[in-house]
JSON list of C-alpha atoms in Angstrom, two decimals:
[
{"chain": "A", "resi": 1, "resn": "UNK", "atom": "CA", "xyz": [118.99, 54.19, 132.73]},
{"chain": "A", "resi": 2, "resn": "UNK", "atom": "CA", "xyz": [116.17, 54.66, 130.25]},
{"chain": "A", "resi": 3, "resn": "UNK", "atom": "CA", "xyz": [113.20, 56.71, 131.49]},
{"chain": "A", "resi": 4, "resn": "UNK", "atom": "CA", "xyz": [109.83, 54.98, 131.72]},
{"chain": "A", "resi": 5, "resn": "UNK", "atom": "CA", "xyz": [108.12, 57.02, 128.98]},
{"chain": "A", "resi": 6, "resn": "UNK", "atom": "CA", "xyz": [110.85, 56.28, 126.44]},
{"chain": "A", "resi": 7, "resn": "UNK", "atom": "CA", "xyz": [110.89, 52.59, 127.32]},
{"chain": "A", "resi": 8, "resn": "UNK", "atom": "CA", "xyz": [107.10, 52.23, 127.07]},
{"chain": "A", "resi": 9, "resn": "UNK", "atom": "CA", "xyz": [107.11, 54.05, 123.72]},
{"chain": "A", "resi": 10, "resn": "UNK", "atom": "CA", "xyz": [109.84, 51.73, 122.49]},
{"chain": "A", "resi": 11, "resn": "UNK", "atom": "CA", "xyz": [107.92, 48.64, 123.64]},
{"chain": "A", "resi": 12, "resn": "UNK", "atom": "CA", "xyz": [104.72, 49.80, 121.90]},
{"chain": "A", "resi": 13, "resn": "UNK", "atom": "CA", "xyz": [106.53, 50.41, 118.61]},
{"chain": "A", "resi": 14, "resn": "UNK", "atom": "CA", "xyz": [108.45, 47.12, 118.76]},
{"chain": "A", "resi": 15, "resn": "UNK", "atom": "CA", "xyz": [105.25, 45.16, 119.46]},
{"chain": "A", "resi": 16, "resn": "UNK", "atom": "CA", "xyz": [103.88, 46.60, 116.24]},
{"chain": "A", "resi": 17, "resn": "UNK", "atom": "CA", "xyz": [107.02, 45.51, 114.38]},
{"chain": "A", "resi": 18, "resn": "UNK", "atom": "CA", "xyz": [107.33, 41.96, 115.68]},
{"chain": "A", "resi": 19, "resn": "UNK", "atom": "CA", "xyz": [103.70, 40.97, 115.21]},
{"chain": "A", "resi": 20, "resn": "UNK", "atom": "CA", "xyz": [103.65, 42.10, 111.58]},
{"chain": "A", "resi": 21, "resn": "UNK", "atom": "CA", "xyz": [104.72, 39.06, 109.51]},
{"chain": "A", "resi": 22, "resn": "UNK", "atom": "CA", "xyz": [108.26, 39.50, 108.20]},
{"chain": "A", "resi": 23, "resn": "UNK", "atom": "CA", "xyz": [111.12, 37.18, 107.18]},
{"chain": "A", "resi": 24, "resn": "UNK", "atom": "CA", "xyz": [111.75, 35.99, 110.75]},
{"chain": "A", "resi": 25, "resn": "UNK", "atom": "CA", "xyz": [108.06, 35.25, 111.27]},
{"chain": "A", "resi": 26, "resn": "UNK", "atom": "CA", "xyz": [107.76, 33.44, 107.94]},
{"chain": "A", "resi": 27, "resn": "UNK", "atom": "CA", "xyz": [110.79, 31.26, 108.74]},
{"chain": "A", "resi": 28, "resn": "UNK", "atom": "CA", "xyz": [109.31, 30.36, 112.10]},
{"chain": "A", "resi": 29, "resn": "UNK", "atom": "CA", "xyz": [105.90, 29.57, 110.61]},
{"chain": "A", "resi": 30, "resn": "UNK", "atom": "CA", "xyz": [107.49, 27.45, 107.88]},
{"chain": "A", "resi": 31, "resn": "UNK", "atom": "CA", "xyz": [109.52, 25.45, 110.39]},
{"chain": "A", "resi": 32, "resn": "UNK", "atom": "CA", "xyz": [106.61, 24.97, 112.78]},
{"chain": "A", "resi": 33, "resn": "UNK", "atom": "CA", "xyz": [104.21, 23.96, 110.00]},
{"chain": "A", "resi": 34, "resn": "UNK", "atom": "CA", "xyz": [106.64, 21.51, 108.43]},
{"chain": "A", "resi": 35, "resn": "UNK", "atom": "CA", "xyz": [108.39, 20.07, 111.47]},
{"chain": "A", "resi": 36, "resn": "UNK", "atom": "CA", "xyz": [106.24, 20.79, 114.51]},
{"chain": "A", "resi": 37, "resn": "UNK", "atom": "CA", "xyz": [105.81, 23.33, 117.29]},
{"chain": "A", "resi": 38, "resn": "UNK", "atom": "CA", "xyz": [109.03, 22.43, 119.12]},
{"chain": "A", "resi": 39, "resn": "UNK", "atom": "CA", "xyz": [111.12, 23.03, 116.00]},
{"chain": "A", "resi": 40, "resn": "UNK", "atom": "CA", "xyz": [109.24, 26.27, 115.34]},
{"chain": "A", "resi": 41, "resn": "UNK", "atom": "CA", "xyz": [110.00, 27.54, 118.84]},
{"chain": "A", "resi": 42, "resn": "UNK", "atom": "CA", "xyz": [113.65, 26.52, 118.42]},
{"chain": "A", "resi": 43, "resn": "UNK", "atom": "CA", "xyz": [113.72, 28.54, 115.19]},
{"chain": "A", "resi": 44, "resn": "UNK", "atom": "CA", "xyz": [112.33, 31.57, 117.01]},
{"chain": "A", "resi": 45, "resn": "UNK", "atom": "CA", "xyz": [114.95, 31.14, 119.74]},
{"chain": "A", "resi": 46, "resn": "UNK", "atom": "CA", "xyz": [117.68, 30.98, 117.09]},
{"chain": "A", "resi": 47, "resn": "UNK", "atom": "CA", "xyz": [116.41, 34.18, 115.50]},
{"chain": "A", "resi": 48, "resn": "UNK", "atom": "CA", "xyz": [116.43, 35.82, 118.94]},
{"chain": "A", "resi": 49, "resn": "UNK", "atom": "CA", "xyz": [120.06, 34.79, 119.43]},
{"chain": "A", "resi": 50, "resn": "UNK", "atom": "CA", "xyz": [120.88, 36.22, 116.01]},
{"chain": "A", "resi": 51, "resn": "UNK", "atom": "CA", "xyz": [119.29, 39.50, 117.10]},
{"chain": "A", "resi": 52, "resn": "UNK", "atom": "CA", "xyz": [121.48, 39.46, 120.23]},
{"chain": "A", "resi": 53, "resn": "UNK", "atom": "CA", "xyz": [124.47, 39.35, 117.89]},
{"chain": "A", "resi": 54, "resn": "UNK", "atom": "CA", "xyz": [123.07, 42.31, 115.94]},
{"chain": "A", "resi": 55, "resn": "UNK", "atom": "CA", "xyz": [122.59, 44.23, 119.19]},
{"chain": "A", "resi": 56, "resn": "UNK", "atom": "CA", "xyz": [126.23, 43.64, 120.13]},
{"chain": "A", "resi": 57, "resn": "UNK", "atom": "CA", "xyz": [127.31, 44.66, 116.63]},
{"chain": "A", "resi": 58, "resn": "UNK", "atom": "CA", "xyz": [125.36, 47.92, 116.97]},
{"chain": "A", "resi": 59, "resn": "UNK", "atom": "CA", "xyz": [126.95, 48.62, 120.37]},
{"chain": "A", "resi": 60, "resn": "UNK", "atom": "CA", "xyz": [130.55, 48.02, 119.29]},
{"chain": "A", "resi": 61, "resn": "UNK", "atom": "CA", "xyz": [130.17, 49.71, 115.90]},
{"chain": "A", "resi": 62, "resn": "UNK", "atom": "CA", "xyz": [130.33, 46.73, 113.53]},
{"chain": "A", "resi": 63, "resn": "UNK", "atom": "CA", "xyz": [126.90, 47.56, 112.11]},
{"chain": "A", "resi": 64, "resn": "UNK", "atom": "CA", "xyz": [128.18, 51.02, 111.20]},
{"chain": "A", "resi": 65, "resn": "UNK", "atom": "CA", "xyz": [131.04, 49.41, 109.27]},
{"chain": "A", "resi": 66, "resn": "UNK", "atom": "CA", "xyz": [128.55, 47.25, 107.35]},
{"chain": "A", "resi": 67, "resn": "UNK", "atom": "CA", "xyz": [126.48, 50.35, 106.63]},
{"chain": "A", "resi": 68, "resn": "UNK", "atom": "CA", "xyz": [129.42, 52.22, 105.12]},
{"chain": "A", "resi": 69, "resn": "UNK", "atom": "CA", "xyz": [131.01, 49.33, 103.20]},
{"chain": "A", "resi": 70, "resn": "UNK", "atom": "CA", "xyz": [129.14, 48.36, 100.04]},
{"chain": "A", "resi": 71, "resn": "UNK", "atom": "CA", "xyz": [131.43, 45.35, 99.56]},
{"chain": "A", "resi": 72, "resn": "UNK", "atom": "CA", "xyz": [130.94, 43.98, 103.07]},
{"chain": "A", "resi": 73, "resn": "UNK", "atom": "CA", "xyz": [127.20, 44.55, 102.90]},
{"chain": "A", "resi": 74, "resn": "UNK", "atom": "CA", "xyz": [126.99, 42.68, 99.60]},
{"chain": "A", "resi": 75, "resn": "UNK", "atom": "CA", "xyz": [129.15, 39.79, 100.82]},
{"chain": "A", "resi": 76, "resn": "UNK", "atom": "CA", "xyz": [126.99, 39.25, 103.90]},
{"chain": "A", "resi": 77, "resn": "UNK", "atom": "CA", "xyz": [123.78, 39.72, 101.92]},
{"chain": "A", "resi": 78, "resn": "UNK", "atom": "CA", "xyz": [124.67, 37.17, 99.24]},
{"chain": "A", "resi": 79, "resn": "UNK", "atom": "CA", "xyz": [125.95, 34.68, 101.82]},
{"chain": "A", "resi": 80, "resn": "UNK", "atom": "CA", "xyz": [122.63, 34.94, 103.68]},
{"chain": "A", "resi": 81, "resn": "UNK", "atom": "CA", "xyz": [120.64, 34.66, 100.46]},
{"chain": "A", "resi": 82, "resn": "UNK", "atom": "CA", "xyz": [122.62, 31.62, 99.33]},
{"chain": "A", "resi": 83, "resn": "UNK", "atom": "CA", "xyz": [122.07, 29.93, 102.69]},
{"chain": "A", "resi": 84, "resn": "UNK", "atom": "CA", "xyz": [118.29, 30.44, 102.56]},
{"chain": "A", "resi": 85, "resn": "UNK", "atom": "CA", "xyz": [118.12, 29.20, 98.96]},
{"chain": "A", "resi": 86, "resn": "UNK", "atom": "CA", "xyz": [120.22, 26.17, 99.94]},
{"chain": "A", "resi": 87, "resn": "UNK", "atom": "CA", "xyz": [117.74, 25.34, 102.73]},
{"chain": "A", "resi": 88, "resn": "UNK", "atom": "CA", "xyz": [114.88, 25.86, 100.29]},
{"chain": "A", "resi": 89, "resn": "UNK", "atom": "CA", "xyz": [116.31, 23.55, 97.65]},
{"chain": "A", "resi": 90, "resn": "UNK", "atom": "CA", "xyz": [116.93, 20.85, 100.24]},
{"chain": "A", "resi": 91, "resn": "UNK", "atom": "CA", "xyz": [113.30, 21.11, 101.33]},
{"chain": "A", "resi": 92, "resn": "UNK", "atom": "CA", "xyz": [112.02, 20.98, 97.74]},
{"chain": "A", "resi": 93, "resn": "UNK", "atom": "CA", "xyz": [114.15, 17.94, 96.88]},
{"chain": "A", "resi": 94, "resn": "UNK", "atom": "CA", "xyz": [113.47, 16.08, 100.14]},
{"chain": "A", "resi": 95, "resn": "UNK", "atom": "CA", "xyz": [111.36, 12.96, 99.82]},
{"chain": "A", "resi": 96, "resn": "UNK", "atom": "CA", "xyz": [107.85, 13.49, 101.15]},
{"chain": "A", "resi": 97, "resn": "UNK", "atom": "CA", "xyz": [106.93, 11.21, 104.08]},
{"chain": "A", "resi": 98, "resn": "UNK", "atom": "CA", "xyz": [104.54, 8.46, 103.16]},
{"chain": "A", "resi": 99, "resn": "UNK", "atom": "CA", "xyz": [102.73, 8.24, 106.48]},
{"chain": "A", "resi": 100, "resn": "UNK", "atom": "CA", "xyz": [100.15, 10.93, 107.34]},
{"chain": "A", "resi": 101, "resn": "UNK", "atom": "CA", "xyz": [101.05, 12.73, 110.56]},
{"chain": "A", "resi": 102, "resn": "UNK", "atom": "CA", "xyz": [104.82, 12.60, 110.01]},
{"chain": "A", "resi": 103, "resn": "UNK", "atom": "CA", "xyz": [106.79, 15.81, 109.77]},
{"chain": "A", "resi": 104, "resn": "UNK", "atom": "CA", "xyz": [107.13, 16.95, 106.17]},
{"chain": "A", "resi": 105, "resn": "UNK", "atom": "CA", "xyz": [110.62, 18.27, 106.85]},
{"chain": "A", "resi": 106, "resn": "UNK", "atom": "CA", "xyz": [112.08, 16.19, 109.68]},
{"chain": "A", "resi": 107, "resn": "UNK", "atom": "CA", "xyz": [114.72, 18.24, 111.50]},
{"chain": "A", "resi": 108, "resn": "UNK", "atom": "CA", "xyz": [115.85, 18.37, 115.10]},
{"chain": "A", "resi": 109, "resn": "UNK", "atom": "CA", "xyz": [115.17, 21.41, 117.25]},
{"chain": "A", "resi": 110, "resn": "UNK", "atom": "CA", "xyz": [118.91, 21.86, 117.73]},
{"chain": "A", "resi": 111, "resn": "UNK", "atom": "CA", "xyz": [119.58, 21.95, 114.02]},
{"chain": "A", "resi": 112, "resn": "UNK", "atom": "CA", "xyz": [116.71, 24.36, 113.43]},
{"chain": "A", "resi": 113, "resn": "UNK", "atom": "CA", "xyz": [118.07, 26.59, 116.20]},
{"chain": "A", "resi": 114, "resn": "UNK", "atom": "CA", "xyz": [121.55, 26.73, 114.66]},
{"chain": "A", "resi": 115, "resn": "UNK", "atom": "CA", "xyz": [120.21, 27.33, 111.16]},
{"chain": "A", "resi": 116, "resn": "UNK", "atom": "CA", "xyz": [118.03, 30.19, 112.40]},
{"chain": "A", "resi": 117, "resn": "UNK", "atom": "CA", "xyz": [120.97, 31.88, 114.13]},
{"chain": "A", "resi": 118, "resn": "UNK", "atom": "CA", "xyz": [123.03, 31.73, 110.96]},
{"chain": "A", "resi": 119, "resn": "UNK", "atom": "CA", "xyz": [120.18, 32.93, 108.75]},
{"chain": "A", "resi": 120, "resn": "UNK", "atom": "CA", "xyz": [119.50, 35.92, 111.04]},
{"chain": "A", "resi": 121, "resn": "UNK", "atom": "CA", "xyz": [123.15, 36.88, 111.50]},
{"chain": "A", "resi": 122, "resn": "UNK", "atom": "CA", "xyz": [123.69, 36.77, 107.73]},
{"chain": "A", "resi": 123, "resn": "UNK", "atom": "CA", "xyz": [120.96, 39.35, 107.14]},
{"chain": "A", "resi": 124, "resn": "UNK", "atom": "CA", "xyz": [122.67, 42.74, 106.83]},
{"chain": "A", "resi": 125, "resn": "UNK", "atom": "CA", "xyz": [119.30, 44.50, 106.66]},
{"chain": "A", "resi": 126, "resn": "UNK", "atom": "CA", "xyz": [118.70, 43.44, 110.26]},
{"chain": "A", "resi": 127, "resn": "UNK", "atom": "CA", "xyz": [122.09, 44.84, 111.25]},
{"chain": "A", "resi": 128, "resn": "UNK", "atom": "CA", "xyz": [121.23, 48.16, 109.62]},
{"chain": "A", "resi": 129, "resn": "UNK", "atom": "CA", "xyz": [117.80, 48.15, 111.26]},
{"chain": "A", "resi": 130, "resn": "UNK", "atom": "CA", "xyz": [119.33, 47.80, 114.71]},
{"chain": "A", "resi": 131, "resn": "UNK", "atom": "CA", "xyz": [121.88, 50.50, 113.88]},
{"chain": "A", "resi": 132, "resn": "UNK", "atom": "CA", "xyz": [119.20, 52.94, 112.71]},
{"chain": "A", "resi": 133, "resn": "UNK", "atom": "CA", "xyz": [116.36, 52.07, 115.12]},
{"chain": "A", "resi": 134, "resn": "UNK", "atom": "CA", "xyz": [117.87, 51.59, 118.58]},
{"chain": "A", "resi": 135, "resn": "UNK", "atom": "CA", "xyz": [119.79, 54.91, 118.78]},
{"chain": "A", "resi": 136, "resn": "UNK", "atom": "CA", "xyz": [116.55, 56.84, 118.24]},
{"chain": "A", "resi": 137, "resn": "UNK", "atom": "CA", "xyz": [115.58, 55.96, 121.82]},
{"chain": "A", "resi": 138, "resn": "UNK", "atom": "CA", "xyz": [118.97, 56.73, 123.39]},
{"chain": "A", "resi": 139, "resn": "UNK", "atom": "CA", "xyz": [119.22, 59.93, 125.39]},
{"chain": "A", "resi": 140, "resn": "UNK", "atom": "CA", "xyz": [122.66, 61.17, 126.47]},
{"chain": "A", "resi": 141, "resn": "UNK", "atom": "CA", "xyz": [121.31, 62.53, 129.77]},
{"chain": "A", "resi": 142, "resn": "UNK", "atom": "CA", "xyz": [120.26, 59.00, 130.75]},
{"chain": "A", "resi": 143, "resn": "UNK", "atom": "CA", "xyz": [123.84, 57.79, 131.08]},
{"chain": "A", "resi": 144, "resn": "UNK", "atom": "CA", "xyz": [125.89, 55.17, 129.25]},
{"chain": "A", "resi": 145, "resn": "UNK", "atom": "CA", "xyz": [124.92, 54.91, 125.59]},
{"chain": "A", "resi": 146, "resn": "UNK", "atom": "CA", "xyz": [126.20, 51.33, 125.40]},
{"chain": "A", "resi": 147, "resn": "UNK", "atom": "CA", "xyz": [124.05, 50.32, 128.40]},
{"chain": "A", "resi": 148, "resn": "UNK", "atom": "CA", "xyz": [120.96, 51.95, 126.91]},
{"chain": "A", "resi": 149, "resn": "UNK", "atom": "CA", "xyz": [121.54, 50.17, 123.59]},
{"chain": "A", "resi": 150, "resn": "UNK", "atom": "CA", "xyz": [121.98, 46.89, 125.44]},
{"chain": "A", "resi": 151, "resn": "UNK", "atom": "CA", "xyz": [118.70, 47.38, 127.33]},
{"chain": "A", "resi": 152, "resn": "UNK", "atom": "CA", "xyz": [116.80, 48.36, 124.20]},
{"chain": "A", "resi": 153, "resn": "UNK", "atom": "CA", "xyz": [118.28, 45.46, 122.26]},
{"chain": "A", "resi": 154, "resn": "UNK", "atom": "CA", "xyz": [117.37, 43.01, 125.01]},
{"chain": "A", "resi": 155, "resn": "UNK", "atom": "CA", "xyz": [113.78, 44.27, 125.11]},
{"chain": "A", "resi": 156, "resn": "UNK", "atom": "CA", "xyz": [113.57, 43.95, 121.32]},
{"chain": "A", "resi": 157, "resn": "UNK", "atom": "CA", "xyz": [114.93, 40.40, 121.42]},
{"chain": "A", "resi": 158, "resn": "UNK", "atom": "CA", "xyz": [112.51, 39.31, 124.16]},
{"chain": "A", "resi": 159, "resn": "UNK", "atom": "CA", "xyz": [109.48, 40.79, 122.40]},
{"chain": "A", "resi": 160, "resn": "UNK", "atom": "CA", "xyz": [110.61, 39.26, 119.13]},
{"chain": "A", "resi": 161, "resn": "UNK", "atom": "CA", "xyz": [110.97, 35.89, 120.83]},
{"chain": "A", "resi": 162, "resn": "UNK", "atom": "CA", "xyz": [107.47, 36.26, 122.28]},
{"chain": "A", "resi": 163, "resn": "UNK", "atom": "CA", "xyz": [106.02, 36.88, 118.83]},
{"chain": "A", "resi": 164, "resn": "UNK", "atom": "CA", "xyz": [107.81, 33.95, 117.19]},
{"chain": "A", "resi": 165, "resn": "UNK", "atom": "CA", "xyz": [106.70, 31.60, 119.99]},
{"chain": "A", "resi": 166, "resn": "UNK", "atom": "CA", "xyz": [103.09, 32.71, 119.48]},
{"chain": "A", "resi": 167, "resn": "UNK", "atom": "CA", "xyz": [103.36, 32.15, 115.72]},
{"chain": "A", "resi": 168, "resn": "UNK", "atom": "CA", "xyz": [105.12, 28.81, 116.25]},
{"chain": "A", "resi": 169, "resn": "UNK", "atom": "CA", "xyz": [102.36, 27.56, 118.54]},
{"chain": "A", "resi": 170, "resn": "UNK", "atom": "CA", "xyz": [99.66, 28.48, 116.03]},
{"chain": "A", "resi": 171, "resn": "UNK", "atom": "CA", "xyz": [101.54, 27.19, 113.00]},
{"chain": "A", "resi": 172, "resn": "UNK", "atom": "CA", "xyz": [102.48, 23.98, 114.80]},
{"chain": "A", "resi": 173, "resn": "UNK", "atom": "CA", "xyz": [98.83, 23.18, 115.49]},
{"chain": "A", "resi": 174, "resn": "UNK", "atom": "CA", "xyz": [97.92, 24.01, 111.90]},
{"chain": "A", "resi": 175, "resn": "UNK", "atom": "CA", "xyz": [100.73, 21.79, 110.64]},
{"chain": "A", "resi": 176, "resn": "UNK", "atom": "CA", "xyz": [99.46, 18.87, 112.71]},
{"chain": "A", "resi": 177, "resn": "UNK", "atom": "CA", "xyz": [96.07, 19.18, 111.03]},
{"chain": "A", "resi": 178, "resn": "UNK", "atom": "CA", "xyz": [97.52, 19.57, 107.54]},
{"chain": "A", "resi": 179, "resn": "UNK", "atom": "CA", "xyz": [99.78, 16.55, 107.87]},
{"chain": "A", "resi": 180, "resn": "UNK", "atom": "CA", "xyz": [96.76, 14.29, 108.27]},
{"chain": "A", "resi": 181, "resn": "UNK", "atom": "CA", "xyz": [95.99, 14.94, 104.61]},
{"chain": "A", "resi": 182, "resn": "UNK", "atom": "CA", "xyz": [98.12, 12.86, 102.22]},
{"chain": "A", "resi": 183, "resn": "UNK", "atom": "CA", "xyz": [97.89, 15.40, 99.38]},
{"chain": "A", "resi": 184, "resn": "UNK", "atom": "CA", "xyz": [98.99, 18.24, 101.64]},
{"chain": "A", "resi": 185, "resn": "UNK", "atom": "CA", "xyz": [101.79, 16.09, 103.03]},
{"chain": "A", "resi": 186, "resn": "UNK", "atom": "CA", "xyz": [103.07, 15.44, 99.50]},
{"chain": "A", "resi": 187, "resn": "UNK", "atom": "CA", "xyz": [103.40, 19.11, 98.60]},
{"chain": "A", "resi": 188, "resn": "UNK", "atom": "CA", "xyz": [104.11, 20.72, 101.98]},
{"chain": "A", "resi": 189, "resn": "UNK", "atom": "CA", "xyz": [107.87, 20.38, 101.76]},
{"chain": "A", "resi": 190, "resn": "UNK", "atom": "CA", "xyz": [107.94, 21.88, 98.28]},
{"chain": "A", "resi": 191, "resn": "UNK", "atom": "CA", "xyz": [105.80, 24.83, 99.33]},
{"chain": "A", "resi": 192, "resn": "UNK", "atom": "CA", "xyz": [107.97, 25.51, 102.37]},
{"chain": "A", "resi": 193, "resn": "UNK", "atom": "CA", "xyz": [111.13, 25.12, 100.29]},
{"chain": "A", "resi": 194, "resn": "UNK", "atom": "CA", "xyz": [109.76, 27.60, 97.75]},
{"chain": "A", "resi": 195, "resn": "UNK", "atom": "CA", "xyz": [109.14, 30.04, 100.61]},
{"chain": "A", "resi": 196, "resn": "UNK", "atom": "CA", "xyz": [112.77, 29.71, 101.75]},
{"chain": "A", "resi": 197, "resn": "UNK", "atom": "CA", "xyz": [113.98, 30.31, 98.21]},
{"chain": "A", "resi": 198, "resn": "UNK", "atom": "CA", "xyz": [111.70, 33.34, 97.86]},
{"chain": "A", "resi": 199, "resn": "UNK", "atom": "CA", "xyz": [113.09, 34.81, 101.09]},
{"chain": "A", "resi": 200, "resn": "UNK", "atom": "CA", "xyz": [116.62, 34.19, 99.82]},
{"chain": "A", "resi": 201, "resn": "UNK", "atom": "CA", "xyz": [115.91, 35.91, 96.51]},
{"chain": "A", "resi": 202, "resn": "UNK", "atom": "CA", "xyz": [114.23, 38.79, 98.34]},
{"chain": "A", "resi": 203, "resn": "UNK", "atom": "CA", "xyz": [117.35, 39.26, 100.45]},
{"chain": "A", "resi": 204, "resn": "UNK", "atom": "CA", "xyz": [119.64, 39.04, 97.40]},
{"chain": "A", "resi": 205, "resn": "UNK", "atom": "CA", "xyz": [117.69, 41.77, 95.60]},
{"chain": "A", "resi": 206, "resn": "UNK", "atom": "CA", "xyz": [117.54, 44.17, 98.53]},
{"chain": "A", "resi": 207, "resn": "UNK", "atom": "CA", "xyz": [119.57, 47.36, 98.50]},
{"chain": "A", "resi": 208, "resn": "UNK", "atom": "CA", "xyz": [121.04, 49.14, 101.49]}
]
């Protein structure tokens, strides 16, 4: 098992990571602002599930394969970028609701959940982060390496979920206020779509 000092150090560092706005946070905020708190929380849950996949990949060695294969890294990266840009273009082209208070980007929580899983899994930078970050807190004298990685990954996922829920709650309330304004309602979908596209382009331009 992981000793208390190592685990507390890990938790403190991860809390700093997850509450600094990054791609996962921005996706959650965009969903919550455009489609409501429930959809934002579902997006955060989907991202958490994607991080579970990355934890498993780090444990079984798939992340190491991605790290050493330029072709595989590029294929995953461009697939993820294309998916984000696709979501962005759909949001930009979607017809703005005509009634104040309606969601700018109507989507079910289930659909948002599935989209978030796919977007997170198709981010090779996250896979490399888990591969590089988690092993730094593994100590051979503490027993099974796989078990330690699983514990660390689970803690990371739970703290990440906590942060996205907090951001979703705040962004959802803000979105409710913004949607009362007809001018904001008209442009909200386009702004959120542009954000998705920007995240997709950012991912496409990233190097290993």
